[in-house]
Amino acid sequence: DGGITQSPKYLFRKEGQNVTLSCEQNLNHDAMYWYRQDPGQGLRLIYYSQIVNDFQKGDIAEGYSVSREKKESFPLTVTSAQKNPTAFYLCASSIRRTTLGHNSPLHFGNGTRLTVT
Amino acid sequence: QKEVEQNSGPLSVPEGAIASLNCTYSDRGSQSFFWYRQYSGKSPELIMSIYSNGDKEDGRFTAQLNKASQYVSLLIRDSQPSDSATYLCAVNFGQTGANNLFFGTGTRLTVIP
């Protein structure tokens, strides 16, 4: 079955440690995204990548880093510089445009819940 | 400022009733609009996409778009307890090459049996 796999589902870290969240997709989608969700807030874009070896900052990129060495994979590193890292992290992918030229919807993985103490 | 506004609710409707969820957005140039459903503790799942003014129906769901008034709505007919979830409105701002979506904070819907 095609889909987006995020691992692990739950992650616990001590303050000051870097941590990497995994995201793998087998949908053959060109574009991949990382969003963060906090209680009572909408999803906020951290980074996105439209093609291998290229990525752009979203609205809240500070304290995060990404890589896109393979089409299938878009790992997110939460660094010690991120002030409030505890959150629900969602990875998504999409085709770049629909056959009619519209923006295509995002398809989400199951998320990783990160707790930093 | 790119904004997507939703009433956070909670919105409570009896089973079998019509639930109406509304969303307004700030950019008149927006072209693509999506509704996602998110159960507690889970990731969002796509319900509907709409690109043109008017209504789009899919089963019990109808999305309505009015670009002149900058609002998009979702109607759920014959609401079921399993529809109880948070509904997220997502908008792509402008016709850029990027496919980034901006999300509202969501409306929490409770369907009462």
CSV table of N, CA and C in Angstrom, one decimal, chain B residues 1 8 11 14-15 17 25 29 51 60 64 76 82:
chain,number,residue,atom,x,y,z
B,1,GLN,N,-0.5,39.8,5.2
B,1,GLN,CA,-0.7,38.7,6.3
B,1,GLN,C,-1.6,37.6,5.7
B,8,SER,N,-13.7,28.3,16.2
B,8,SER,CA,-13.1,27.1,16.9
B,8,SER,C,-14.1,26.2,17.5
B,11,LEU,N,-18.9,23.0,18.0
B,11,LEU,CA,-20.2,23.1,17.3
B,11,LEU,C,-20.9,21.7,17.6
B,14,PRO,N,-27.3,17.5,16.6
B,14,PRO,CA,-27.9,16.2,16.9
B,14,PRO,C,-27.7,15.3,15.7
B,15,GLU,N,-27.6,14.0,16.0
B,15,GLU,CA,-27.5,13.0,14.9
B,15,GLU,C,-28.6,13.2,13.9
B,17,ALA,N,-28.8,15.7,11.7
B,17,ALA,CA,-28.9,17.1,11.3
B,17,ALA,C,-27.8,17.5,10.3
B,25,TYR,N,-10.8,33.6,4.4
B,25,TYR,CA,-9.4,33.7,4.1
B,25,TYR,C,-9.0,35.1,3.6
B,29,GLY,N,-6.5,36.4,-4.1
B,29,GLY,CA,-5.9,35.6,-5.2
B,29,GLY,C,-5.9,34.1,-5.0
B,51,TYR,N,-12.1,24.2,-6.2
B,51,TYR,CA,-11.2,25.2,-6.9
B,51,TYR,C,-12.1,26.3,-7.6
B,60,ARG,N,-22.1,12.6,1.6
B,60,ARG,CA,-22.9,13.5,2.6
B,60,ARG,C,-22.2,14.9,2.7
B,64,GLN,N,-18.7,24.6,-0.4
B,64,GLN,CA,-19.2,25.7,-1.1
B,64,GLN,C,-18.1,26.8,-1.1
B,76,ILE,N,-22.2,19.1,6.2
B,76,ILE,CA,-22.3,17.6,6.4
B,76,ILE,C,-23.7,17.3,6.6
B,82,SER,N,-19.8,9.4,14.2
B,82,SER,CA,-18.4,9.2,13.7
B,82,SER,C,-17.9,10.5,13.0
